[in-house]
mmCIF file of C-alpha atoms and ligand atoms in Angstrom:
data_model
loop_
_atom_site.group_PDB
_atom_site.id
_atom_site.type_symbol
_atom_site.label_atom_id
_atom_site.label_comp_id
_atom_site.label_asym_id
_atom_site.label_seq_id
_atom_site.Cartn_x
_atom_site.Cartn_y
_atom_site.Cartn_z
ATOM 1 C CA UNK A 1 -0.239 0.375 -0.003
ATOM 2 C CA UNK A 2 0.864 3.423 -0.870
ATOM 3 C CA UNK A 3 1.553 5.924 1.882
ATOM 4 C CA UNK A 4 -0.990 8.706 1.613
ATOM 5 C CA UNK A 5 -0.320 11.896 2.922
ATOM 6 C CA UNK A 6 -2.881 13.976 2.039
ATOM 7 C CA UNK A 7 -6.409 14.663 2.295
ATOM 8 C CA UNK A 8 -8.673 14.240 -1.611
ATOM 9 C CA UNK A 9 -12.154 14.869 -0.723
ATOM 10 C CA UNK A 10 -14.887 12.697 -2.145
ATOM 11 C CA UNK A 11 -12.526 10.476 -3.390
ATOM 12 C CA UNK A 12 -12.048 7.026 -2.535
ATOM 13 C CA UNK A 13 -10.551 5.964 0.610
ATOM 14 C CA UNK A 14 -8.851 2.892 0.816
ATOM 15 C CA UNK A 15 -7.805 1.516 3.996
ATOM 16 C CA UNK A 16 -4.741 -0.438 4.899
ATOM 17 C CA UNK A 17 -5.532 -3.310 3.122
ATOM 18 C CA UNK A 18 -6.577 -1.333 -0.783
ATOM 19 C CA UNK A 19 -10.706 -1.152 1.138
ATOM 20 C CA UNK A 20 -12.386 1.563 1.177
ATOM 21 C CA UNK A 21 -12.471 3.047 4.323
ATOM 22 C CA UNK A 22 -16.326 2.127 5.567
ATOM 23 C CA UNK A 23 -16.971 4.015 8.842
ATOM 24 C CA UNK A 24 -20.417 6.158 7.717
ATOM 25 C CA UNK A 25 -21.977 8.631 9.540
ATOM 26 C CA UNK A 26 -18.553 8.055 11.569
ATOM 27 C CA UNK A 27 -16.301 10.114 14.754
ATOM 28 C CA UNK A 28 -12.739 10.161 15.873
ATOM 29 C CA UNK A 29 -11.338 9.429 19.598
ATOM 30 C CA UNK A 30 -7.844 10.665 20.008
ATOM 31 C CA UNK A 31 -6.841 8.067 22.904
ATOM 32 C CA UNK A 32 -3.026 7.096 23.275
ATOM 33 C CA UNK A 33 -1.947 8.987 20.735
ATOM 34 C CA UNK A 34 -3.681 7.242 18.511
ATOM 35 C CA UNK A 35 -7.093 8.260 16.029
ATOM 36 C CA UNK A 36 -9.649 5.858 16.440
ATOM 37 C CA UNK A 37 -12.254 6.733 13.179
ATOM 38 C CA UNK A 38 -15.780 4.769 14.576
ATOM 39 C CA UNK A 39 -18.632 4.663 11.936
ATOM 40 C CA UNK A 40 -21.835 2.808 10.049
ATOM 41 C CA UNK A 41 -20.192 -0.626 8.166
ATOM 42 C CA UNK A 42 -22.909 -0.301 5.510
ATOM 43 C CA UNK A 43 -23.002 -2.627 2.864
ATOM 44 C CA UNK A 44 -23.712 -2.212 -0.676
ATOM 45 C CA UNK A 45 -26.909 -1.662 -2.647
ATOM 46 C CA UNK A 46 -29.543 -0.047 -0.860
ATOM 47 C CA UNK A 47 -29.803 -2.421 2.313
ATOM 48 C CA UNK A 48 -26.691 -1.086 2.940
ATOM 49 C CA UNK A 49 -28.407 1.714 4.794
ATOM 50 C CA UNK A 50 -29.362 -0.876 7.456
ATOM 51 C CA UNK A 51 -27.228 -1.937 9.669
ATOM 52 C CA UNK A 52 -26.465 -5.745 8.444
ATOM 53 C CA UNK A 53 -22.913 -5.440 10.058
ATOM 54 C CA UNK A 54 -21.899 -2.768 13.316
ATOM 55 C CA UNK A 55 -19.739 -0.474 14.146
ATOM 56 C CA UNK A 56 -16.146 -0.635 12.351
ATOM 57 C CA UNK A 57 -13.138 0.485 13.607
ATOM 58 C CA UNK A 58 -9.608 1.983 11.629
ATOM 59 C CA UNK A 59 -6.650 4.115 13.756
ATOM 60 C CA UNK A 60 -4.116 6.226 12.422
ATOM 61 C CA UNK A 61 -1.430 8.523 13.770
ATOM 62 C CA UNK A 62 -1.430 11.370 10.977
ATOM 63 C CA UNK A 63 -5.041 10.968 10.315
ATOM 64 C CA UNK A 64 -4.181 10.082 6.160
ATOM 65 C CA UNK A 65 -3.427 6.035 6.886
ATOM 66 C CA UNK A 66 -5.791 4.085 8.226
ATOM 67 C CA UNK A 67 -5.614 0.980 9.665
ATOM 68 C CA UNK A 68 -8.708 -1.615 9.847
ATOM 69 C CA UNK A 69 -8.985 -2.740 13.293
ATOM 70 C CA UNK A 70 -12.356 -4.673 13.093
ATOM 71 C CA UNK A 71 -15.993 -4.606 14.226
ATOM 72 C CA UNK A 72 -16.361 -2.509 17.533
ATOM 73 C CA UNK A 73 -19.682 -3.368 17.693
ATOM 74 C CA UNK A 74 -21.729 -6.001 16.520
ATOM 75 C CA UNK A 75 -24.724 -6.601 14.659
ATOM 76 C CA UNK A 76 -26.782 -9.177 17.283
ATOM 77 C CA UNK A 77 -27.992 -12.438 15.480
ATOM 78 C CA UNK A 78 -30.561 -12.804 18.070
ATOM 79 C CA UNK A 79 -34.071 -11.219 17.017
ATOM 80 C CA UNK A 80 -35.528 -9.868 19.939
ATOM 81 C CA UNK A 81 -32.235 -7.759 20.408
ATOM 82 C CA UNK A 82 -32.667 -4.093 19.600
ATOM 83 C CA UNK A 83 -29.428 -4.597 17.669
ATOM 84 C CA UNK A 84 -30.146 -7.142 15.657
ATOM 85 C CA UNK A 85 -28.865 -7.119 12.141
ATOM 86 C CA UNK A 86 -31.463 -5.198 9.737
ATOM 87 C CA UNK A 87 -31.925 -2.987 12.609
ATOM 88 C CA UNK A 88 -31.205 1.183 11.457
ATOM 89 C CA UNK A 89 -28.007 1.374 13.808
ATOM 90 C CA UNK A 90 -26.890 5.942 12.321
ATOM 91 C CA UNK A 91 -23.948 8.342 13.671
ATOM 92 C CA UNK A 92 -22.296 6.114 16.279
ATOM 93 C CA UNK A 93 -19.341 8.125 18.502
ATOM 94 C CA UNK A 94 -17.681 6.554 20.553
ATOM 95 C CA UNK A 95 -15.347 8.715 24.155
ATOM 96 C CA UNK A 96 -13.712 7.690 26.727
ATOM 97 C CA UNK A 97 -14.351 7.732 30.119
ATOM 98 C CA UNK A 98 -11.470 8.901 32.526
ATOM 99 C CA UNK A 99 -12.929 8.126 35.939
ATOM 100 C CA UNK A 100 -14.143 4.467 35.386
ATOM 101 C CA UNK A 101 -11.215 3.765 31.741
ATOM 102 C CA UNK A 102 -14.596 2.295 29.863
ATOM 103 C CA UNK A 103 -14.924 3.607 25.740
ATOM 104 C CA UNK A 104 -18.481 4.512 25.844
ATOM 105 C CA UNK A 105 -20.421 4.412 22.151
ATOM 106 C CA UNK A 106 -23.802 6.402 21.063
ATOM 107 C CA UNK A 107 -25.571 6.205 18.788
ATOM 108 C CA UNK A 108 -28.584 6.432 16.927
ATOM 109 C CA UNK A 109 -31.240 3.807 17.447
ATOM 110 C CA UNK A 110 -33.808 2.082 14.926
ATOM 111 C CA UNK A 111 -34.827 -1.299 16.023
ATOM 112 C CA UNK A 112 -35.750 -3.645 12.987
ATOM 113 C CA UNK A 113 -38.907 -3.386 10.583
ATOM 114 C CA UNK A 114 -40.074 0.325 12.069
ATOM 115 C CA UNK A 115 -39.046 3.087 9.805
ATOM 116 C CA UNK A 116 -37.356 5.538 12.533
ATOM 117 C CA UNK A 117 -40.566 6.131 14.289
ATOM 118 C CA UNK A 118 -39.140 4.657 17.224
ATOM 119 C CA UNK A 119 -36.275 7.286 17.741
ATOM 120 C CA UNK A 120 -33.792 5.919 20.310
ATOM 121 C CA UNK A 121 -30.357 6.127 21.231
ATOM 122 C CA UNK A 122 -28.766 3.265 22.316
ATOM 123 C CA UNK A 123 -26.422 2.686 24.311
ATOM 124 C CA UNK A 124 -22.516 -0.119 24.013
ATOM 125 C CA UNK A 125 -19.564 0.132 26.275
ATOM 126 C CA UNK A 126 -15.720 -1.615 25.773
ATOM 127 C CA UNK A 127 -12.654 -2.315 28.482
ATOM 128 C CA UNK A 128 -10.219 -1.654 24.946
ATOM 129 C CA UNK A 129 -10.440 0.324 22.105
ATOM 130 C CA UNK A 130 -11.436 -0.967 19.774
ATOM 131 C CA UNK A 131 -13.728 -2.913 21.144
ATOM 132 C CA UNK A 132 -15.422 -5.258 21.410
ATOM 133 C CA UNK A 133 -18.220 -2.955 22.706
ATOM 134 C CA UNK A 134 -21.279 -5.179 24.577
ATOM 135 C CA UNK A 135 -25.355 -3.489 24.128
ATOM 136 C CA UNK A 136 -26.259 -1.611 27.080
ATOM 137 C CA UNK A 137 -29.336 -0.205 26.525
ATOM 138 C CA UNK A 138 -31.775 1.800 24.133
ATOM 139 C CA UNK A 139 -33.585 4.765 25.890
ATOM 140 C CA UNK A 140 -35.062 7.725 24.904
ATOM 141 C CA UNK A 141 -33.727 10.188 26.299
ATOM 142 C CA UNK A 142 -34.578 12.541 29.581
ATOM 143 C CA UNK A 143 -38.218 10.545 30.487
ATOM 144 C CA UNK A 144 -39.942 12.836 33.350
ATOM 145 C CA UNK A 145 -37.365 15.521 32.766
ATOM 146 C CA UNK A 146 -38.675 19.496 31.762
ATOM 147 C CA UNK A 147 -35.895 20.988 29.332
ATOM 148 C CA UNK A 148 -34.080 23.550 31.367
ATOM 149 C CA UNK A 149 -34.928 25.926 29.080
ATOM 150 C CA UNK A 150 -38.876 26.218 28.487
ATOM 151 C CA UNK A 151 -41.385 28.474 31.120
ATOM 152 C CA UNK A 152 -43.283 26.921 34.263
ATOM 153 C CA UNK A 153 -46.769 27.020 31.694
ATOM 154 C CA UNK A 154 -44.937 24.706 29.030
ATOM 155 C CA UNK A 155 -44.146 22.380 31.821
ATOM 156 C CA UNK A 156 -47.923 21.012 31.907
ATOM 157 C CA UNK A 157 -48.126 17.054 29.873
ATOM 158 C CA UNK A 158 -50.461 17.017 27.103
ATOM 159 C CA UNK A 159 -54.111 17.235 27.495
ATOM 160 C CA UNK A 160 -56.707 15.062 25.770
ATOM 161 C CA UNK A 161 -57.326 18.059 23.205
ATOM 162 C CA UNK A 162 -53.689 18.405 22.316
ATOM 163 C CA UNK A 163 -53.610 15.307 22.313
ATOM 164 C CA UNK A 164 -56.108 14.881 19.033
ATOM 165 C CA UNK A 165 -54.588 17.690 17.174
ATOM 166 C CA UNK A 166 -51.000 16.158 17.340
ATOM 167 C CA UNK A 167 -52.700 13.026 15.747
ATOM 168 C CA UNK A 168 -53.619 14.700 12.525
ATOM 169 C CA UNK A 169 -50.842 16.752 11.715
ATOM 170 C CA UNK A 170 -48.072 14.670 9.756
ATOM 171 C CA UNK A 171 -44.433 15.461 11.696
ATOM 172 C CA UNK A 172 -42.983 13.003 10.385
ATOM 173 C CA UNK A 173 -39.156 14.786 10.564
ATOM 174 C CA UNK A 174 -39.543 16.819 7.480
ATOM 175 C CA UNK A 175 -39.968 21.004 8.273
ATOM 176 C CA UNK A 176 -43.759 21.223 7.965
ATOM 177 C CA UNK A 177 -45.104 25.555 8.528
ATOM 178 C CA UNK A 178 -47.506 23.429 11.225
ATOM 179 C CA UNK A 179 -44.959 21.716 13.044
ATOM 180 C CA UNK A 180 -46.347 22.775 16.598
ATOM 181 C CA UNK A 181 -43.495 23.411 18.148
ATOM 182 C CA UNK A 182 -44.319 23.569 22.009
ATOM 183 C CA UNK A 183 -46.397 19.882 21.503
ATOM 184 C CA UNK A 184 -43.886 17.289 21.175
ATOM 185 C CA UNK A 185 -41.745 17.455 24.083
ATOM 186 C CA UNK A 186 -44.861 18.159 26.161
ATOM 187 C CA UNK A 187 -46.295 15.138 24.692
ATOM 188 C CA UNK A 188 -43.217 12.788 25.327
ATOM 189 C CA UNK A 189 -42.359 14.123 28.161
ATOM 190 C CA UNK A 190 -42.961 10.688 30.200
ATOM 191 C CA UNK A 191 -41.753 8.588 27.822
ATOM 192 C CA UNK A 192 -38.916 10.353 27.330
ATOM 193 C CA UNK A 193 -37.237 12.218 23.748
ATOM 194 C CA UNK A 194 -37.470 11.173 20.508
ATOM 195 C CA UNK A 195 -33.966 11.112 19.164
ATOM 196 C CA UNK A 196 -32.426 10.672 16.454
ATOM 197 C CA UNK A 197 -29.149 11.756 14.802
ATOM 198 C CA UNK A 198 -26.355 12.821 17.362
ATOM 199 C CA UNK A 199 -23.470 13.811 18.763
ATOM 200 C CA UNK A 200 -21.633 13.552 21.611
ATOM 201 C CA UNK A 201 -19.511 16.588 23.153
ATOM 202 C CA UNK A 202 -16.894 16.126 25.519
ATOM 203 C CA UNK A 203 -16.369 19.647 27.814
ATOM 204 C CA UNK A 204 -12.619 20.615 29.122
ATOM 205 C CA UNK A 205 -14.418 20.137 32.778
ATOM 206 C CA UNK A 206 -14.580 16.553 31.497
ATOM 207 C CA UNK A 207 -18.375 16.314 31.152
ATOM 208 C CA UNK A 208 -19.835 14.813 28.396
ATOM 209 C CA UNK A 209 -23.153 16.246 26.413
ATOM 210 C CA UNK A 210 -25.048 14.060 23.851
ATOM 211 C CA UNK A 211 -26.821 16.417 20.910
ATOM 212 C CA UNK A 212 -29.143 14.612 19.254
ATOM 213 C CA UNK A 213 -32.311 15.947 16.405
ATOM 214 C CA UNK A 214 -35.630 15.447 18.507
ATOM 215 C CA UNK A 215 -38.907 16.621 18.520
ATOM 216 C CA UNK A 216 -39.373 14.972 15.101
ATOM 217 C CA UNK A 217 -36.241 16.272 13.541
ATOM 218 C CA UNK A 218 -37.762 19.883 14.032
ATOM 219 C CA UNK A 219 -35.768 20.642 17.435
ATOM 220 C CA UNK A 220 -32.423 19.851 18.674
ATOM 221 C CA UNK A 221 -31.737 18.420 22.777
ATOM 222 C CA UNK A 222 -28.632 19.217 24.190
ATOM 223 C CA UNK A 223 -28.657 16.851 27.407
ATOM 224 C CA UNK A 224 -25.692 16.544 29.614
ATOM 225 C CA UNK A 225 -24.893 12.824 30.728
ATOM 226 C CA UNK A 226 -24.200 10.648 33.716
ATOM 227 C CA UNK A 227 -20.580 11.624 35.248
ATOM 228 C CA UNK A 228 -19.944 7.519 33.551
ATOM 229 C CA UNK A 229 -21.625 8.673 30.701
ATOM 230 C CA UNK A 230 -24.196 5.829 30.568
ATOM 231 C CA UNK A 231 -27.401 8.052 31.329
ATOM 232 C CA UNK A 232 -28.526 11.207 30.646
ATOM 233 C CA UNK A 233 -28.388 13.308 33.126
ATOM 234 C CA UNK A 234 -31.687 15.191 33.937
ATOM 235 C CA UNK A 235 -30.275 17.878 32.506
ATOM 236 C CA UNK A 236 -31.367 19.404 28.837
ATOM 237 C CA UNK A 237 -31.613 22.181 26.881
ATOM 238 C CA UNK A 238 -34.593 22.637 23.747
ATOM 239 C CA UNK A 239 -32.102 24.542 21.289
ATOM 240 C CA UNK A 240 -34.585 26.174 18.126
ATOM 241 C CA UNK A 241 -37.809 24.536 18.548
ATOM 242 C CA UNK A 242 -38.897 24.211 14.905
ATOM 243 C CA UNK A 243 -35.851 25.003 12.597
ATOM 244 C CA UNK A 244 -35.210 21.785 11.896
ATOM 245 C CA UNK A 245 -31.167 21.322 12.771
ATOM 246 C CA UNK A 246 -29.687 17.440 11.481
ATOM 247 C CA UNK A 247 -26.243 16.016 11.633
ATOM 248 C CA UNK A 248 -25.258 17.679 14.854
ATOM 249 C CA UNK A 249 -21.630 18.458 15.326
ATOM 250 C CA UNK A 250 -20.018 20.427 17.933
ATOM 251 C CA UNK A 251 -16.907 22.674 18.923
ATOM 252 C CA UNK A 252 -15.754 24.664 21.084
ATOM 253 C CA UNK A 253 -13.445 27.974 20.468
ATOM 254 C CA UNK A 254 -12.047 30.747 22.282
ATOM 255 C CA UNK A 255 -14.325 30.564 24.915
ATOM 256 C CA UNK A 256 -17.339 29.689 22.059
ATOM 257 C CA UNK A 257 -19.500 26.808 21.433
ATOM 258 C CA UNK A 258 -20.187 26.432 17.995
ATOM 259 C CA UNK A 259 -22.665 23.731 16.499
ATOM 260 C CA UNK A 260 -22.001 22.781 12.741
ATOM 261 C CA UNK A 261 -25.507 20.876 11.253
ATOM 262 C CA UNK A 262 -27.846 20.798 7.996
ATOM 263 C CA UNK A 263 -31.270 20.675 7.329
ATOM 264 C CA UNK A 264 -33.864 17.734 7.400
ATOM 265 C CA UNK A 265 -33.578 16.021 3.094
ATOM 266 C CA UNK A 266 -33.196 12.424 3.822
ATOM 267 C CA UNK A 267 -29.398 11.101 2.330
ATOM 268 C CA UNK A 268 -29.997 14.327 -0.102
ATOM 269 C CA UNK A 269 -27.712 17.094 0.948
ATOM 270 C CA UNK A 270 -28.738 20.248 1.292
ATOM 271 C CA UNK A 271 -27.338 23.753 3.125
ATOM 272 C CA UNK A 272 -25.180 23.639 6.027
ATOM 273 C CA UNK A 273 -25.588 25.831 8.974
ATOM 274 C CA UNK A 274 -23.802 27.304 12.141
ATOM 275 C CA UNK A 275 -25.407 27.555 15.327
ATOM 276 C CA UNK A 276 -23.055 29.223 18.217
ATOM 277 C CA UNK A 277 -23.522 30.251 22.240
ATOM 278 C CA UNK A 278 -21.297 31.220 24.714
ATOM 279 C CA UNK A 279 -22.057 27.954 27.605
ATOM 280 C CA UNK A 280 -23.236 25.658 26.632
ATOM 281 C CA UNK A 281 -26.806 25.709 28.059
ATOM 282 C CA UNK A 282 -27.003 29.131 27.696
ATOM 283 C CA UNK A 283 -28.982 30.876 24.273
ATOM 284 C CA UNK A 284 -28.032 29.853 21.088
ATOM 285 C CA UNK A 285 -28.326 31.596 18.000
ATOM 286 C CA UNK A 286 -28.093 30.746 14.022
ATOM 287 C CA UNK A 287 -24.705 32.526 11.801
ATOM 288 C CA UNK A 288 -25.273 30.624 8.741
ATOM 289 C CA UNK A 289 -24.188 29.008 6.467
ATOM 290 C CA UNK A 290 -20.513 28.469 7.078
ATOM 291 C CA UNK A 291 -19.366 27.351 3.730
ATOM 292 C CA UNK A 292 -17.330 30.044 1.760
ATOM 293 C CA UNK A 293 -17.540 29.482 -2.129
ATOM 294 C CA UNK A 294 -19.552 29.655 -5.086
ATOM 295 C CA UNK A 295 -23.413 28.744 -4.620
ATOM 296 C CA UNK A 296 -24.042 25.786 -5.984
ATOM 297 C CA UNK A 297 -20.776 23.831 -4.268
ATOM 298 C CA UNK A 298 -22.532 26.053 -0.737
ATOM 299 C CA UNK A 299 -26.529 25.079 -1.484
ATOM 300 C CA UNK A 300 -25.323 21.100 -0.524
ATOM 301 C CA UNK A 301 -22.401 21.678 1.909
ATOM 302 C CA UNK A 302 -19.366 19.744 -0.957
ATOM 303 C CA UNK A 303 -22.084 17.508 -1.152
ATOM 304 C CA UNK A 304 -22.213 16.192 1.500
ATOM 305 C CA UNK A 305 -23.954 16.902 5.357
ATOM 306 C CA UNK A 306 -22.348 16.600 8.351
ATOM 307 C CA UNK A 307 -21.774 13.508 11.239
ATOM 308 C CA UNK A 308 -17.911 15.266 13.706
ATOM 309 C CA UNK A 309 -15.900 17.501 13.900
ATOM 310 C CA UNK A 310 -12.272 16.087 14.887
ATOM 311 C CA UNK A 311 -9.873 18.740 16.672
ATOM 312 C CA UNK A 312 -5.974 17.783 15.305
ATOM 313 C CA UNK A 313 -3.834 16.599 17.900
ATOM 314 C CA UNK A 314 -0.548 18.846 18.478
ATOM 315 C CA UNK A 315 -1.591 21.851 16.116
ATOM 316 C CA UNK A 316 -3.104 25.193 17.618
ATOM 317 C CA UNK A 317 -6.773 25.712 16.346
ATOM 318 C CA UNK A 318 -6.991 23.247 14.685
ATOM 319 C CA UNK A 319 -10.220 20.920 13.292
ATOM 320 C CA UNK A 320 -11.327 18.888 10.568
ATOM 321 C CA UNK A 321 -15.055 19.058 9.449
ATOM 322 C CA UNK A 322 -15.863 15.259 8.441
ATOM 323 C CA UNK A 323 -18.753 15.335 6.607
ATOM 324 C CA UNK A 324 -20.444 12.128 4.494
ATOM 325 C CA UNK A 325 -21.421 12.187 0.579
ATOM 326 C CA UNK A 326 -24.078 10.029 0.917
ATOM 327 C CA UNK A 327 -24.590 6.665 -1.779
ATOM 328 C CA UNK A 328 -29.132 6.129 -0.808
ATOM 329 C CA UNK A 329 -28.537 3.630 -4.190
ATOM 330 C CA UNK A 330 -25.526 1.860 -2.912
ATOM 331 C CA UNK A 331 -24.396 2.916 1.032
ATOM 332 C CA UNK A 332 -21.124 0.973 0.820
ATOM 333 C CA UNK A 333 -20.093 3.508 -2.070
ATOM 334 C CA UNK A 334 -20.693 6.591 0.443
ATOM 335 C CA UNK A 335 -17.479 9.302 0.148
ATOM 336 C CA UNK A 336 -15.763 11.122 3.001
ATOM 337 C CA UNK A 337 -15.844 14.873 2.963
ATOM 338 C CA UNK A 338 -12.764 16.060 5.167
ATOM 339 C CA UNK A 339 -12.281 19.900 5.247
ATOM 340 C CA UNK A 340 -10.319 22.430 7.358
ATOM 341 C CA UNK A 341 -12.097 24.784 9.341
ATOM 342 C CA UNK A 342 -11.158 28.166 9.066
ATOM 343 C CA UNK A 343 -12.058 30.789 11.531
ATOM 344 C CA UNK A 344 -12.652 34.049 10.351
ATOM 345 C CA UNK A 345 -13.514 36.850 12.490
ATOM 346 C CA UNK A 346 -13.602 33.890 15.291
ATOM 347 C CA UNK A 347 -15.960 31.908 13.245
ATOM 348 C CA UNK A 348 -15.494 28.614 11.825
ATOM 349 C CA UNK A 349 -15.397 28.724 7.963
ATOM 350 C CA UNK A 350 -15.141 25.897 5.192
ATOM 351 C CA UNK A 351 -13.958 25.860 1.830
ATOM 352 C CA UNK A 352 -13.180 23.223 -0.330
ATOM 353 C CA UNK A 353 -9.942 22.270 -1.126
ATOM 354 C CA UNK A 354 -9.777 18.695 -3.748
ATOM 355 C CA UNK A 355 -6.687 17.752 -2.001
ATOM 356 C CA UNK A 356 -4.774 19.475 1.226
ATOM 357 C CA UNK A 357 -2.941 18.562 4.499
ATOM 358 C CA UNK A 358 -2.702 19.888 7.967
ATOM 359 C CA UNK A 359 0.631 21.312 6.612
ATOM 360 C CA UNK A 360 -2.378 24.307 6.056
ATOM 361 C CA UNK A 361 -2.785 24.782 9.608
ATOM 362 C CA UNK A 362 0.597 26.084 10.548
ATOM 363 C CA UNK A 363 0.575 29.108 7.975
ATOM 364 C CA UNK A 364 -1.672 31.090 9.745
HETATM 365 C C1 LIG B 401 -30.651 11.657 7.885
HETATM 366 C C2 LIG B 401 -29.917 11.714 8.419
HETATM 367 O O1 LIG B 401 -28.658 12.937 9.110
HETATM 368 C C3 LIG B 401 -28.693 10.495 8.429
HETATM 369 O O2 LIG B 401 -28.072 9.938 9.323
HETATM 370 C C4 LIG B 401 -29.978 9.167 8.046
HETATM 371 O O3 LIG B 401 -30.827 9.225 9.024
HETATM 372 C C5 LIG B 401 -31.080 9.989 6.262
HETATM 373 N N1 LIG B 401 -31.883 10.849 7.246
HETATM 374 C C6 LIG B 401 -32.281 9.431 6.409
HETATM 375 O O4 LIG B 401 -32.855 9.616 5.357
#
């Protein structure tokens, strides 16, 4: 295998065996001097959009060359398991817990046969970074907990009339002008909040957050995890209700928190969005499209959708925007779009580069 020394966004990216890397919707963990890239293992064809294998992991010391480390979390052969083969298992993210010394994985889970309606988060844990991860549970976060940032008047479960109103509405996951901003989190108070696209973020003080598209995709939630990272801690906020942000990826820079997100258009790419706040549970503001370039490129985020922001070790202010160029008809052929984040006036921006390397971070 020839050694790579650059990134070529959107092209085939061979691993150490020459096989296109298979970690879609992924995220990267840096541990003991090594980067680990986790993501959805896809198979060929449209069937590949469901999980037939599990979560794949690769390792690298330089971010260009990746070694196949195998399947970190395997789907189950037990038809009764929530992660049985054929379920939907998306956007796995792994963080390390220094207190328990465990590696903790969260992912979006839809048990087999129900489309995207269950809207669960799956949790798995391992002693070794490359696994095997043991599946712990599937849950809807924050059952019985009210968001921190809603008025007391909204902290009440739905009345029969409100429930009836809701039952007539299509609130299945895409923007709708009638989207009822204040109903869904109240409906889901008792059973837990819907959770689809997700990311994890560990702050400088060691606290970890689960950020997920909730309320029929209409509203993001930022939810703190317990000290062992295995459960919701019972503190969460709603972010931009009714704005329909998907594909969250978090970054902290200059004391500010930034979220890169997308619109909700299924597998088709759309324009990225940048959200910012001074504190994680603070007031989130939408700043617009972080992509810079010709209209057609930035209208679809260089034909990709965000999945993670990767902090590059040993370099100052160096972050990589990681995104997926999905191939709905042949899922295994999905491509990775990695681009450097460039700060302009203190905010992250992203521009197209057909080929680049980490030295871009030295020239600032
Ligand atoms: C967009 C999400 O970001 C993906 O993870 C996946 O769930 C697709 N929608 C399915 O259409």
